[in-house]
Short mmCIF file of N, CA and C and ligand atoms in Angstrom, two decimals:
data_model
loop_
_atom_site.label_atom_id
_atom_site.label_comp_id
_atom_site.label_asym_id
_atom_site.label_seq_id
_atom_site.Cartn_x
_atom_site.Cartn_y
_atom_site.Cartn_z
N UNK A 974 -178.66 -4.33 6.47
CA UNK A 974 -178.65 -5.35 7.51
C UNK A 974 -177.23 -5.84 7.79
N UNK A 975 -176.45 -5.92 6.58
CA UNK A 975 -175.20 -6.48 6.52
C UNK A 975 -174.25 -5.50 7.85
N UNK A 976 -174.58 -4.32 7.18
CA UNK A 976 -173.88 -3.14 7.82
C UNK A 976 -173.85 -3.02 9.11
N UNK A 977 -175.18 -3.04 9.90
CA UNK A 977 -175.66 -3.00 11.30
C UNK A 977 -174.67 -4.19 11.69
N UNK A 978 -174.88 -5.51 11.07
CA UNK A 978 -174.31 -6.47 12.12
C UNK A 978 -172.68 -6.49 11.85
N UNK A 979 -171.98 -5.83 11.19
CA UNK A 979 -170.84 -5.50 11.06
C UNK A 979 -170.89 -4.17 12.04
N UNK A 980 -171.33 -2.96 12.02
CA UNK A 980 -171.27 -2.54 13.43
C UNK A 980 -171.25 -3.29 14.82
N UNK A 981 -172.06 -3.97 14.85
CA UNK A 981 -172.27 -4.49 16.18
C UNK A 981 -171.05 -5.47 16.25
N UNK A 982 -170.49 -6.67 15.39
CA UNK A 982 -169.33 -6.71 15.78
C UNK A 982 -168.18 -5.71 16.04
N UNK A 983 -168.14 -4.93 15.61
CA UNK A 983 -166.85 -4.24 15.44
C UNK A 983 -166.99 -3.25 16.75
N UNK A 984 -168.27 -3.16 17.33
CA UNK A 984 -168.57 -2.42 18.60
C UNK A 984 -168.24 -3.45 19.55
N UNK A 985 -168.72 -4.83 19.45
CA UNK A 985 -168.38 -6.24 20.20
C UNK A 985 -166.55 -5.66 20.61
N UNK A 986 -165.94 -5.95 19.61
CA UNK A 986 -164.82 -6.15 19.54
C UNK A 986 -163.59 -4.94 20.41
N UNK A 987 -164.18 -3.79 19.80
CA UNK A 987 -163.80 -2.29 20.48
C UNK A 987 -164.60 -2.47 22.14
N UNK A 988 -165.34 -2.95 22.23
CA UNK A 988 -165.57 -2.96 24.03
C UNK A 988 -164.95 -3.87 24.81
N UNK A 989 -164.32 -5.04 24.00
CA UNK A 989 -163.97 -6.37 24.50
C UNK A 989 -162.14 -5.54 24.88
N UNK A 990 -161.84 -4.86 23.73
CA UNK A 990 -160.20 -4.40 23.48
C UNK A 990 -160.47 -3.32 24.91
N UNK A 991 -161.68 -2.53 24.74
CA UNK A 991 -161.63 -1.30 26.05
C UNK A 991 -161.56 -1.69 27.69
N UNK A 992 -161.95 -3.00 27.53
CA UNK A 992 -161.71 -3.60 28.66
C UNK A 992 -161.07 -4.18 29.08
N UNK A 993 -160.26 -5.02 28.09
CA UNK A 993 -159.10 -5.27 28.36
C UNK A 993 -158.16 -4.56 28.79
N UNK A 994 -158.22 -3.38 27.95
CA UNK A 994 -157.22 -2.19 28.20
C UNK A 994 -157.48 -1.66 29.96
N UNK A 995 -158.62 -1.46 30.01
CA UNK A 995 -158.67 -0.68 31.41
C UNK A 995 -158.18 -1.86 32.64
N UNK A 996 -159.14 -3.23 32.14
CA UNK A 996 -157.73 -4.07 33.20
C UNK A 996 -156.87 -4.21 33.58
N UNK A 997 -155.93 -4.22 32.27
CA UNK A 997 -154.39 -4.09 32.21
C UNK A 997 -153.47 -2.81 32.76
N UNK A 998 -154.87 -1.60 32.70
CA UNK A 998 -154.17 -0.61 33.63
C UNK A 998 -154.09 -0.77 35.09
N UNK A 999 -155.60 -0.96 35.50
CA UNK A 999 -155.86 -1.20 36.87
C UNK A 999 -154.94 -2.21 37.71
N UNK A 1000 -154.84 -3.37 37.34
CA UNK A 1000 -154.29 -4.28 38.03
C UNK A 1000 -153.41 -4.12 38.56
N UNK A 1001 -152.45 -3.14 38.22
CA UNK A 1001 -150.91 -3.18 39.23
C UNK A 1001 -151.48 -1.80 40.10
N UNK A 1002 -152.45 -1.25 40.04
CA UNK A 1002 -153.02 -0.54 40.78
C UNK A 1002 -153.82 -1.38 41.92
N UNK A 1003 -154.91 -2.22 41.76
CA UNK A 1003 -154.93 -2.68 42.49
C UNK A 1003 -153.88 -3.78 43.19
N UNK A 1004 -153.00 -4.10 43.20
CA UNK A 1004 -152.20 -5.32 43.51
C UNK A 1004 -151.49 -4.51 44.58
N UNK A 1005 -151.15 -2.76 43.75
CA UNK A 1005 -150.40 -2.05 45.11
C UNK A 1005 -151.04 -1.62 46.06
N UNK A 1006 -152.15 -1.41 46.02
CA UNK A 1006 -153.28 -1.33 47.24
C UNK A 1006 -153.89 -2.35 48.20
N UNK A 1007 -153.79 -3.76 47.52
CA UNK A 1007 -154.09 -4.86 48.10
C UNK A 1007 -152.97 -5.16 49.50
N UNK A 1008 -154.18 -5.85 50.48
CA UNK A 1008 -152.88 -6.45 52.00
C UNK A 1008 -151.87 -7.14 50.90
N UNK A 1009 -150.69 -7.08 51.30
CA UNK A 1009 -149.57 -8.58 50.81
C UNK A 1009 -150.21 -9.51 52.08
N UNK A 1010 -149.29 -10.85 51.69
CA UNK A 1010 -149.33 -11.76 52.56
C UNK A 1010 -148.04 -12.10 52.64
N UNK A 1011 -147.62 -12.63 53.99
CA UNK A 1011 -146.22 -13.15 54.10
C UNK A 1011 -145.82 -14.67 53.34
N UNK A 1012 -147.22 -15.02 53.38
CA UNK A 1012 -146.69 -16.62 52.88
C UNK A 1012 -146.82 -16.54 51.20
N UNK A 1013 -146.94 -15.72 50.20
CA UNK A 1013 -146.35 -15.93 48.84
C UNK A 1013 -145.53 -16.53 48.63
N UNK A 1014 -144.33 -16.56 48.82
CA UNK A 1014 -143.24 -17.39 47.94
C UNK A 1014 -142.45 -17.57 49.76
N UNK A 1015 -141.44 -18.77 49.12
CA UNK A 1015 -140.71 -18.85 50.26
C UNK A 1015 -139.65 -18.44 49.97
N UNK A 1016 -138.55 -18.89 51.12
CA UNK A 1016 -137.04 -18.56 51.24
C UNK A 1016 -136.53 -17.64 52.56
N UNK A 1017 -135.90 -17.94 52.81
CA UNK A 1017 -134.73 -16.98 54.38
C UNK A 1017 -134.04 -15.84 54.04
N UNK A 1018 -134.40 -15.24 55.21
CA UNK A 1018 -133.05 -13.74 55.23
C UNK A 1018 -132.14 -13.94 56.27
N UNK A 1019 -131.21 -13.68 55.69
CA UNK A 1019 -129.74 -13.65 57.04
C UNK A 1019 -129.38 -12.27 57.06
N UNK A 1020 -128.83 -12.25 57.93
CA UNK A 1020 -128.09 -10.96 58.42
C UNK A 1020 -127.04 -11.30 59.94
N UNK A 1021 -126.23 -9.74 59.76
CA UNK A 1021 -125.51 -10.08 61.24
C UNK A 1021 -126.33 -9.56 62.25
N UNK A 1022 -126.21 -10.02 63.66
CA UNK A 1022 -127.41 -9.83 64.74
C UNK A 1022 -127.07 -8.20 64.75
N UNK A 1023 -125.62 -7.79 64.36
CA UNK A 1023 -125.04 -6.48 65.00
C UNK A 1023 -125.90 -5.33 64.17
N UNK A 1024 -126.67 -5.65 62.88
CA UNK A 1024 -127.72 -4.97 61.83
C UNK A 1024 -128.45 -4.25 62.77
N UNK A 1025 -129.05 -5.30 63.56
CA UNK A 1025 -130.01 -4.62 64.70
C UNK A 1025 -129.25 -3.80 65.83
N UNK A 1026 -129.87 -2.66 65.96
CA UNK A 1026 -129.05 -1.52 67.02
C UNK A 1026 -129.83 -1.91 68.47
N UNK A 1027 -129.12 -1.70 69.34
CA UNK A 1027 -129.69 -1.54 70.09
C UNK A 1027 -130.92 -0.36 70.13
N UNK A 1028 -131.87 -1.08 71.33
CA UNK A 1028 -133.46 -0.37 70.95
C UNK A 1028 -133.67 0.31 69.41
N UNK A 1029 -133.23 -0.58 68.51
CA UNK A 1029 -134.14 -0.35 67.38
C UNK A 1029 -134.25 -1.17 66.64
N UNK A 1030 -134.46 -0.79 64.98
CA UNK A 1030 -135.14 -1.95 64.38
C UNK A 1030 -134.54 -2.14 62.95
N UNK A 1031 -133.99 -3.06 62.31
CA UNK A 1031 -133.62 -3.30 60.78
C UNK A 1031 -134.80 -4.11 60.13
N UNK A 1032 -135.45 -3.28 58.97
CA UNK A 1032 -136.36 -3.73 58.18
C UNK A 1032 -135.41 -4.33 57.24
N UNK A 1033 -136.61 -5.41 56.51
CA UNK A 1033 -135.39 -5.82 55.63
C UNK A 1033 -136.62 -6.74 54.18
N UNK A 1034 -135.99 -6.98 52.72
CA UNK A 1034 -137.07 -7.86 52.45
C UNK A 1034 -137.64 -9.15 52.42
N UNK A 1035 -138.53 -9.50 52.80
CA UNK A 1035 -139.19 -10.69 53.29
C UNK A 1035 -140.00 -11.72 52.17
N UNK A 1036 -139.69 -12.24 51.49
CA UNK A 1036 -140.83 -12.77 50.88
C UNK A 1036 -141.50 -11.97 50.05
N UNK A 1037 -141.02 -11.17 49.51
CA UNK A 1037 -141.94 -10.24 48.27
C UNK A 1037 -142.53 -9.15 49.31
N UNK A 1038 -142.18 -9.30 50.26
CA UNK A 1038 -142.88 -8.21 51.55
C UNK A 1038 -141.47 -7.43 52.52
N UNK A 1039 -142.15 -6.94 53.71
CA UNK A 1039 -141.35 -5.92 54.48
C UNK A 1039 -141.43 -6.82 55.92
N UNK A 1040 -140.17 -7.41 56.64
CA UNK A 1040 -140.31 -7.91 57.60
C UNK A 1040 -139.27 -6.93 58.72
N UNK A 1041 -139.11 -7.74 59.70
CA UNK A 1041 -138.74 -6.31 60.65
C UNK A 1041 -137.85 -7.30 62.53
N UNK A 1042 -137.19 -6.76 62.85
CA UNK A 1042 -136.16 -7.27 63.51
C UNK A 1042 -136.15 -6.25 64.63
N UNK A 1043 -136.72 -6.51 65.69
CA UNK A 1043 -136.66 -5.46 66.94
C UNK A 1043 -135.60 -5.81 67.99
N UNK A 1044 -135.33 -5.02 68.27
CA UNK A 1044 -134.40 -5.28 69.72
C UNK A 1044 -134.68 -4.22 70.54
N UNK A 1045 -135.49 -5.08 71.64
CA UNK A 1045 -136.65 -4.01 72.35
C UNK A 1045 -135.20 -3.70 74.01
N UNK A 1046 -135.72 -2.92 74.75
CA UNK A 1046 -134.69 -2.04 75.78
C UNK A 1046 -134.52 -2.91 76.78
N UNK A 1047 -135.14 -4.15 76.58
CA UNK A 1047 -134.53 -5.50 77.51
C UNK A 1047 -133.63 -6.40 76.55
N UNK A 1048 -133.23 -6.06 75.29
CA UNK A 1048 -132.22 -6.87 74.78
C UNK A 1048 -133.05 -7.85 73.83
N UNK A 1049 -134.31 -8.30 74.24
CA UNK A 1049 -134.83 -9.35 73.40
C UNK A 1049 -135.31 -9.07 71.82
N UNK A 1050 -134.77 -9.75 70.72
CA UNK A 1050 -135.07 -10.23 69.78
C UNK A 1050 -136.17 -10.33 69.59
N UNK A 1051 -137.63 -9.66 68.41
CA UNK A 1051 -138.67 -9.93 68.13
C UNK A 1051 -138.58 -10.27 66.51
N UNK A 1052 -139.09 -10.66 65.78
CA UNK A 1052 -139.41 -10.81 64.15
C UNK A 1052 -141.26 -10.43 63.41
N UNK A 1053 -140.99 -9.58 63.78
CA UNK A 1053 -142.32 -9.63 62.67
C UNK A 1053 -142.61 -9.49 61.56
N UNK A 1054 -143.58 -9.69 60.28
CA UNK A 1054 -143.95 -9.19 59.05
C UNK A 1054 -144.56 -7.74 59.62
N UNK A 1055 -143.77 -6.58 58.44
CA UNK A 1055 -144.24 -5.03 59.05
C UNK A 1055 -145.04 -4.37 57.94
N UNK A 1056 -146.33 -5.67 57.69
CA UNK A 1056 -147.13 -5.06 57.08
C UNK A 1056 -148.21 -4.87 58.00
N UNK A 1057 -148.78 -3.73 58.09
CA UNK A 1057 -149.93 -3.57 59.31
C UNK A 1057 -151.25 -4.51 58.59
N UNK A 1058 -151.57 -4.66 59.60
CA UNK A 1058 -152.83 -5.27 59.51
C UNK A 1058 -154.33 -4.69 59.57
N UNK A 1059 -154.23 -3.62 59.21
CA UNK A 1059 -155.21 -2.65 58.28
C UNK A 1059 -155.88 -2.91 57.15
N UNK A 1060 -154.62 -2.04 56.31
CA UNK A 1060 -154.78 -2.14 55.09
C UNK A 1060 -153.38 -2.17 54.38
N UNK A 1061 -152.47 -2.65 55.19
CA UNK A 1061 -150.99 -2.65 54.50
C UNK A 1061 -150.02 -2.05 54.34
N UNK A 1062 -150.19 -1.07 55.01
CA UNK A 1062 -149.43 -0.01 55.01
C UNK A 1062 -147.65 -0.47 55.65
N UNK A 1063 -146.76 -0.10 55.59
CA UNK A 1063 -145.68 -0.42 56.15
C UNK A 1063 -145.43 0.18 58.06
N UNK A 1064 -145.26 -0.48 58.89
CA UNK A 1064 -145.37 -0.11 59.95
C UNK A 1064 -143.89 0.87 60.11
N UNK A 1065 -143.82 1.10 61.19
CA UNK A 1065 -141.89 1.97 61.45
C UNK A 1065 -141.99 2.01 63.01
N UNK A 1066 -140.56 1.35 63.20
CA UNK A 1066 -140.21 1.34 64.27
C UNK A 1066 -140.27 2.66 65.10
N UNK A 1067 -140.56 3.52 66.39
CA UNK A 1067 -140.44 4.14 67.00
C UNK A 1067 -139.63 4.18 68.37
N UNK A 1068 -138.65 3.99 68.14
CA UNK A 1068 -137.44 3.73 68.74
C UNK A 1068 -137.67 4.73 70.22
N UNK A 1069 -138.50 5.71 70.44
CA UNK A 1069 -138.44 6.60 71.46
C UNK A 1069 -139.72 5.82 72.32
N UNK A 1070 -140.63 5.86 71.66
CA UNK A 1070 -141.66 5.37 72.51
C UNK A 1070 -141.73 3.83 72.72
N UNK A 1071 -140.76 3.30 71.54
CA UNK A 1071 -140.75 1.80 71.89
C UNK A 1071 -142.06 0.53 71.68
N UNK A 1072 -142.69 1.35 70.21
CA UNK A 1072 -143.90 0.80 69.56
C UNK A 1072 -143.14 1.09 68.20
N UNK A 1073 -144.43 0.37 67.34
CA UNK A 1073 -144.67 0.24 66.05
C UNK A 1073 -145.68 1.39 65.48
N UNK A 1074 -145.28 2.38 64.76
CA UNK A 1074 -146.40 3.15 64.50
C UNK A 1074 -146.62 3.06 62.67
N UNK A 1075 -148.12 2.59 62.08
CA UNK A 1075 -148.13 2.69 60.85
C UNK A 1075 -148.87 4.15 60.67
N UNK A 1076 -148.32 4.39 59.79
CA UNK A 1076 -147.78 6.21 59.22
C UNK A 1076 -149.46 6.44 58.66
N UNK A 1077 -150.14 5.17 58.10
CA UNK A 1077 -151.25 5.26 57.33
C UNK A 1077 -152.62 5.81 57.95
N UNK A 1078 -153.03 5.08 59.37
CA UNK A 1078 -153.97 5.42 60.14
C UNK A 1078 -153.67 5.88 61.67
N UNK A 1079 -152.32 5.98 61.53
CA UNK A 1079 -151.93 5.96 63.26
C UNK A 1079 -152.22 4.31 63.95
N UNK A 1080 -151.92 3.05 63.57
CA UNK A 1080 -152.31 2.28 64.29
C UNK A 1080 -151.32 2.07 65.20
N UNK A 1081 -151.29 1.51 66.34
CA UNK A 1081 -149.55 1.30 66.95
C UNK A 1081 -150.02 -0.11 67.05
N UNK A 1082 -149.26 -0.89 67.76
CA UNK A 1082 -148.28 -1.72 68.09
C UNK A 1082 -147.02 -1.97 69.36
N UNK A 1083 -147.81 -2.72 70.08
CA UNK A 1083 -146.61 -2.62 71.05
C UNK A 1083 -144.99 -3.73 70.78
N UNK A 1084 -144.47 -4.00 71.36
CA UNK A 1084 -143.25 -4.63 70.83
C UNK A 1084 -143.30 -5.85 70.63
N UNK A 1085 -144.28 -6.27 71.16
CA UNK A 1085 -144.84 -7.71 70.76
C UNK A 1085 -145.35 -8.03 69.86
N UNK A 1086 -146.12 -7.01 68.98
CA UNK A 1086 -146.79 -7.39 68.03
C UNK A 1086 -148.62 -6.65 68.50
N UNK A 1087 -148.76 -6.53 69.73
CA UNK A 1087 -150.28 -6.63 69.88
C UNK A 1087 -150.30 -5.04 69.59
N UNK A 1088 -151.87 -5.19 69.11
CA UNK A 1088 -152.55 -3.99 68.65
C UNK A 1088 -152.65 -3.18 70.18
N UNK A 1089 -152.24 -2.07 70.24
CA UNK A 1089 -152.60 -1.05 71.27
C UNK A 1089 -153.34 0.49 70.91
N UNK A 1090 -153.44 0.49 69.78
CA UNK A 1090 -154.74 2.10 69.15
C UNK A 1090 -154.55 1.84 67.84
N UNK A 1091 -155.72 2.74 67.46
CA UNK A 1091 -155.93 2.56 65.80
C UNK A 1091 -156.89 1.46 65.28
N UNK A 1092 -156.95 1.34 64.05
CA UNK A 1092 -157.98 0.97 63.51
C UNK A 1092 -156.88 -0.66 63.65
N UNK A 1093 -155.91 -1.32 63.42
CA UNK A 1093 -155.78 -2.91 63.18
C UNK A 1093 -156.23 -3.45 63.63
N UNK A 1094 -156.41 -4.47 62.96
CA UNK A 1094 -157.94 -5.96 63.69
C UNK A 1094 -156.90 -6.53 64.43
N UNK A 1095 -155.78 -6.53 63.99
CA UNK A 1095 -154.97 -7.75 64.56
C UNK A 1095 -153.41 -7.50 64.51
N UNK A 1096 -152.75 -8.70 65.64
CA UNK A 1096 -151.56 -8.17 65.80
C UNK A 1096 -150.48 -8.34 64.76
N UNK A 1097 -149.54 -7.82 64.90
CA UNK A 1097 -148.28 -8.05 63.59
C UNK A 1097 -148.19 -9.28 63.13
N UNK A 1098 -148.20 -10.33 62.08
CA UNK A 1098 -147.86 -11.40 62.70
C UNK A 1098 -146.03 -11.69 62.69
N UNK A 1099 -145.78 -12.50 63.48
CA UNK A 1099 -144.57 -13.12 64.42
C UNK A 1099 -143.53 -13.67 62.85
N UNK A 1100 -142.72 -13.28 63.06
CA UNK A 1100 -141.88 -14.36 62.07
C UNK A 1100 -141.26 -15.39 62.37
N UNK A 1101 -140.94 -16.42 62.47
CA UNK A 1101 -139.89 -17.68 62.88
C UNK A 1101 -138.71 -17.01 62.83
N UNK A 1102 -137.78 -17.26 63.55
CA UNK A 1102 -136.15 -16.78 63.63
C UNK A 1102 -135.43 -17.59 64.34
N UNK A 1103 -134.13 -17.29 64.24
CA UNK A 1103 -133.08 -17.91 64.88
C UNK A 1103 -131.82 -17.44 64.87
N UNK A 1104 -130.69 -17.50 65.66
CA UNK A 1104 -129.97 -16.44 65.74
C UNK A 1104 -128.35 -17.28 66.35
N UNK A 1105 -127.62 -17.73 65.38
CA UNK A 1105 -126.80 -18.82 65.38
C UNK A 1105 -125.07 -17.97 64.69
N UNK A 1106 -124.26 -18.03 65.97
CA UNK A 1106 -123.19 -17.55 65.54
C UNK A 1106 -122.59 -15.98 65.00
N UNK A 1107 -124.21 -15.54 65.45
CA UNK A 1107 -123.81 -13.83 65.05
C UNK A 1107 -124.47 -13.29 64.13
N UNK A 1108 -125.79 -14.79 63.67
CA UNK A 1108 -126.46 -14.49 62.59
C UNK A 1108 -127.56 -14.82 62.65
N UNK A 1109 -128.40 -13.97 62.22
CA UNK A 1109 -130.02 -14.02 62.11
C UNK A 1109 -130.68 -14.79 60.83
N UNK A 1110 -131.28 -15.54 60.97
CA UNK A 1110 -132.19 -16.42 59.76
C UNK A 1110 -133.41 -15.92 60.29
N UNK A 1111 -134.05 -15.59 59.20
CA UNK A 1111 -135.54 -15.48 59.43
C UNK A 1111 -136.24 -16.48 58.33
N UNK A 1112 -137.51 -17.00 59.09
CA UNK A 1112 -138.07 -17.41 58.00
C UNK A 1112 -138.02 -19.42 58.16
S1 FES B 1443 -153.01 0.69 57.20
FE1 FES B 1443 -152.11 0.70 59.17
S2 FES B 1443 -153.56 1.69 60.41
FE2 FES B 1443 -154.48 1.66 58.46
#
């Protein structure tokens, strides 16, 4: 009797450790598969406006994330977070066609942010910016 319930702890114990273990693997597995969000932690990015090329785009890091700096073929300044709104994938500028294309499902993106094909529910979202003396603050 003694024996059995000394098995059964020691089986307790070895399933409690096996699960732990497989958590501790999974988790940064799932965490890299999971959407990010832009609002985790705070703080600003600067840069010079000249980063951004004409008609194209300087990614840069955002908040524990991937944010993104357009300068579309009328000159104007956009900011978005360039995590698609899928499933997270990193979007990329397409400097020829003058969209956002994520590499993951084909979703695009027009320069605004709005969904134009593909599976995203929703548009890029917008970052706050400002652009003072030759320099870009985001955030
Ligand atoms: S993750 Fe971007 S389209 Fe699926």
């Amino acid at each position: 009797m003694q024996s059995s319930s000394r098995r059964t702890f020691l089986g307790i114990c070895l399933g409690g450790l096996a699960a732990a273990g497989a958590a501790t693997a999974t988790w940064p597995v799932i965490r890299y598969l999971s959407p990010r969000s832009v609002e985790e932690t705070g703080g600003k990015v600067s840069f010079p406006e000249s980063d951004v090329p004409a008609d194209g785009a300087k990614f840069f890091d955002f908040r524990g994330t991937t944010g993104v700096v357009v300068r579309t073929k009328s000159g104007q300044l956009v900011a978005f977070s360039a995590i698609c709104t899928h499933l997270g994938c990193i979007v990329q500028w397409e400097k020829d066609k003058q969209d956002f294309l994520c590499p993951c499902h084909a979703g695009r993106y027009s320069p605004d942010g709005a969904v134009i094909a593909g599976p995203p529910p929703k548009p890029l979202p917008r970052l706050p910016f400002s652009v003072t003396n030759g320099l870009i603050t985001v955030g």
